[in-house]
C-alpha cells in the first residue's frame, strides 16, 4: 500500500535533494545576486537559451534578416538557467519573472524591456511589419493560434515533460493526466494543419514560429 500524500495546511518550500531542475525555482521573486547583463553593439539585445521557448525569438530575428530587414540586427547572450543566470539583478531588471527569453530594444529614444516570448514576437512583428497580418480576420487568426501555443505549452513542457522526465518519482496520475492533454493538443494542431498551408491560413506568421518550437518541448 502506498503512502498517500496529504497537502499541508501551510505550504513550505522543501528543496529536493539532487534534483537540479526541481530546485531552481523558489516561492520568492526577485534577484538573488548582483550581476549586470552583457550589452553588444546592435539595437536589439536578446537574452535567452536554446530551449524550445528560448529559440522562438531567434528564429524571428533570422527570418527578418533573411527578408532583408537589416534594422533587425541583434546580439544574442546566453542565459544559463541551470546556473541560475536568470536570477541576476540585470536579468530581473529586464524580466521580473526570471524566465527566458527577454529582450531589450534600444532602437528608439528610450530602451524598452520586452519579456514573454509571444510579447517579443508581437513587438518585433509590429515594429517591422513582417510575419503578422496588419488587420482583419487574418490578424485575429494569427493571434488565436499564437496564444493557443502559449496556453498549450505548459501542458507539454511544465506538465508532461516535468513529471515524465524530471520528477523525483514517476507518478501515474500526473503523467497520464498531462500525456492525455498533450495528445489532445497535438490533435487540435493536426486537424488545423490538415486544411491550411500554415497554422492560421495561407500566410506564414509568428504563430507558426511559436508553435513549431512550442510543441517540440
Coordinates of C-alpha atoms in Angstrom, one line a residue:
X1 CA 0.0 0.0 0.0
X2 CA 1.4 3.4 -1.0
X3 CA 1.6 6.3 1.3
X4 CA -1.0 8.9 0.4
X5 CA 0.3 12.4 0.2
X6 CA -1.6 14.8 2.4
X7 CA -1.2 18.5 1.4
X8 CA 0.0 20.6 4.4
X9 CA -2.3 23.4 5.7
X10 CA 0.7 25.8 5.4
X11 CA 2.9 25.1 2.4
X12 CA 6.7 25.3 2.9
X13 CA 9.4 25.1 0.2
X14 CA 11.4 21.9 0.8
X15 CA 14.2 21.5 -1.8
X16 CA 14.6 18.1 -3.4
X17 CA 18.0 16.6 -2.8
X18 CA 19.9 16.1 -6.1
X19 CA 17.1 17.4 -8.4
X20 CA 18.6 20.5 -10.1
X21 CA 15.6 21.4 -12.1
X22 CA 13.2 21.0 -9.2
X23 CA 15.3 23.3 -7.0
X24 CA 15.8 26.2 -9.4
X25 CA 12.5 28.0 -8.5
X26 CA 11.7 29.3 -5.2
X27 CA 8.4 30.9 -3.9
X28 CA 10.0 34.3 -3.8
X29 CA 10.6 36.5 -6.9
X30 CA 13.4 39.0 -7.4
X31 CA 17.2 39.0 -7.8
X32 CA 19.3 36.6 -5.9
X33 CA 22.7 38.2 -6.7
X34 CA 24.1 41.3 -8.3
X35 CA 25.3 41.0 -11.9
X36 CA 25.0 43.2 -14.9
X37 CA 23.9 41.8 -18.3
X38 CA 26.3 42.0 -21.2
X39 CA 25.5 44.5 -23.9
X40 CA 26.5 44.3 -27.5
X41 CA 26.7 46.7 -30.3
X42 CA 23.4 46.2 -32.1
X43 CA 20.0 47.8 -31.4
X44 CA 18.4 44.6 -30.0
X45 CA 19.8 42.7 -27.1
X46 CA 18.4 39.2 -26.7
X47 CA 19.0 37.2 -23.5
X48 CA 18.0 33.5 -24.0
X49 CA 18.9 29.9 -24.3
X50 CA 18.4 27.2 -26.9
X51 CA 15.3 25.7 -25.3
X52 CA 12.2 25.3 -27.5
X53 CA 10.7 28.5 -26.0
X54 CA 14.0 30.3 -26.0
X55 CA 14.6 29.8 -29.7
X56 CA 11.4 31.4 -31.0
X57 CA 12.7 35.0 -30.9
X58 CA 15.9 33.9 -32.5
X59 CA 14.0 32.4 -35.4
X60 CA 12.0 35.6 -35.9
X61 CA 15.2 37.7 -35.9
X62 CA 16.8 35.4 -38.5
X63 CA 13.7 35.4 -40.7
X64 CA 13.6 39.2 -40.6
X65 CA 17.3 39.4 -41.6
X66 CA 16.7 36.9 -44.4
X67 CA 13.8 39.0 -45.6
X68 CA 16.2 42.0 -45.9
X69 CA 15.3 43.8 -42.7
X70 CA 18.9 45.0 -41.8
X71 CA 17.5 47.0 -38.9
X72 CA 16.8 43.7 -37.1
X73 CA 20.5 43.1 -36.3
X74 CA 20.8 41.8 -32.8
X75 CA 23.2 40.5 -30.2
X76 CA 22.3 37.2 -28.5
X77 CA 23.5 36.5 -25.0
X78 CA 23.4 33.1 -23.3
X79 CA 21.5 32.8 -20.1
X80 CA 22.3 29.5 -18.4
X81 CA 19.2 28.7 -16.5
X82 CA 20.8 25.7 -14.9
X83 CA 23.3 28.1 -13.3
X84 CA 20.5 30.5 -12.2
X85 CA 21.7 33.3 -14.5
X86 CA 18.0 34.3 -14.8
X87 CA 18.0 35.4 -11.2
X88 CA 20.8 38.0 -11.6
X89 CA 19.9 41.6 -10.9
X90 CA 20.5 42.5 -14.5
X91 CA 18.1 39.9 -15.9
X92 CA 15.4 40.5 -13.3
X93 CA 15.6 44.2 -14.3
X94 CA 14.5 43.2 -17.8
X95 CA 12.1 40.4 -16.8
X96 CA 10.9 40.4 -13.2
X97 CA 9.5 36.9 -13.8
X98 CA 13.1 35.5 -14.3
X99 CA 12.2 33.4 -17.4
X100 CA 13.8 33.4 -20.9
X101 CA 13.7 34.9 -23.4
X102 CA 14.0 38.6 -22.6
X103 CA 14.8 41.4 -25.0
X104 CA 16.0 45.0 -24.6
X105 CA 15.0 47.1 -27.6
X106 CA 17.4 50.1 -27.9
X107 CA 16.2 51.1 -31.4
X108 CA 14.2 54.1 -30.1
X109 CA 14.8 57.1 -28.0
X110 CA 14.2 55.1 -24.8
X111 CA 15.2 51.4 -24.1
X112 CA 12.2 49.1 -24.0
X113 CA 12.2 45.9 -22.0
X114 CA 10.2 43.1 -23.5
X115 CA 9.6 39.7 -22.0
X116 CA 7.4 36.6 -22.6
X117 CA 8.2 35.0 -26.0
X118 CA 4.8 35.9 -27.5
X119 CA 5.1 39.5 -26.4
X120 CA 8.5 39.7 -28.0
X121 CA 7.3 38.1 -31.3
X122 CA 4.4 40.6 -31.5
X123 CA 6.6 43.5 -30.6
X124 CA 9.1 42.7 -33.4
X125 CA 6.5 41.7 -36.0
X126 CA 4.6 45.0 -35.5
X127 CA 7.8 47.1 -35.4
X128 CA 9.0 45.7 -38.8
X129 CA 5.6 45.0 -40.4
X130 CA 6.5 41.4 -41.1
X131 CA 5.0 37.9 -40.3
X132 CA 1.8 39.3 -38.8
X133 CA -1.2 40.4 -40.9
X134 CA -1.9 44.1 -40.4
X135 CA -5.7 43.8 -39.8
X136 CA -8.9 41.8 -40.1
X137 CA -9.7 38.2 -39.7
X138 CA -6.2 37.0 -40.7
X139 CA -4.6 39.0 -37.9
X140 CA -7.1 37.7 -35.4
X141 CA -6.5 34.1 -36.5
X142 CA -2.7 34.6 -36.1
X143 CA -3.3 35.8 -32.6
X144 CA -5.7 33.0 -31.9
X145 CA -3.0 30.4 -32.7
X146 CA -0.1 32.3 -31.2
X147 CA -1.9 32.4 -27.8
X148 CA -3.1 28.8 -28.2
X149 CA 0.6 27.9 -28.3
X150 CA 1.3 29.9 -25.2
X151 CA -1.6 28.3 -23.3
X152 CA -0.8 24.8 -24.5
X153 CA 3.0 24.7 -24.0
X154 CA 2.8 24.4 -20.2
X155 CA 1.0 21.1 -20.5
X156 CA 3.7 19.7 -22.8
X157 CA 6.8 21.1 -21.0
X158 CA 6.0 22.0 -17.5
X159 CA 3.3 19.4 -17.2
X160 CA 4.1 16.2 -19.1
X161 CA 7.8 16.9 -19.6
X162 CA 8.4 17.6 -15.9
X163 CA 6.6 14.7 -14.4
X164 CA 7.8 12.2 -17.1
X165 CA 11.5 13.3 -17.1
X166 CA 12.4 15.4 -14.1
X167 CA 10.2 14.5 -11.1
X168 CA 11.9 12.6 -8.3
X169 CA 9.3 9.8 -8.5
X170 CA 7.3 8.6 -11.5
X171 CA 3.7 9.1 -10.6
X172 CA 0.9 7.5 -12.7
X173 CA -1.8 10.1 -12.3
X174 CA 0.1 13.3 -13.3
X175 CA 1.9 11.5 -16.2
X176 CA -1.4 10.1 -17.5
X177 CA -3.2 13.4 -17.0
X178 CA -0.7 15.5 -18.9
X179 CA 0.0 12.8 -21.5
X180 CA -3.7 12.8 -22.4
X181 CA -3.8 16.6 -22.6
X182 CA -0.6 16.8 -24.7
X183 CA -2.1 14.3 -27.1
X184 CA -5.3 16.2 -27.3
X185 CA -3.5 19.5 -28.0
X186 CA -1.4 17.8 -30.8
X187 CA -4.6 16.5 -32.3
X188 CA -6.0 20.1 -32.3
X189 CA -2.9 21.1 -34.2
X190 CA -3.0 18.2 -36.7
X191 CA -6.7 18.9 -37.5
X192 CA -6.0 22.6 -38.1
X193 CA -3.0 21.9 -40.4
X194 CA -4.9 19.3 -42.4
X195 CA -6.8 22.1 -44.0
X196 CA -4.3 25.0 -44.0
X197 CA -0.9 25.7 -45.5
X198 CA 0.1 27.4 -42.3
X199 CA -1.4 27.3 -38.9
X200 CA -3.6 30.4 -39.3
X201 CA -4.2 30.1 -43.0
X202 CA -2.2 30.8 -46.2
X203 CA 0.4 33.1 -44.6
X204 CA 3.5 32.2 -42.6
X205 CA 3.3 34.2 -39.3
X206 CA 4.9 34.4 -35.9
X207 CA 2.2 31.9 -34.8
X208 CA 4.0 29.2 -36.9
X209 CA 7.3 30.1 -35.3
X210 CA 5.9 29.8 -31.8
X211 CA 4.0 26.6 -32.4
X212 CA 6.8 24.8 -34.3
X213 CA 9.1 25.1 -31.3
X214 CA 6.5 25.1 -28.6
X215 CA 5.2 21.7 -29.5
X216 CA 8.7 20.3 -29.5
X217 CA 9.0 20.9 -25.8

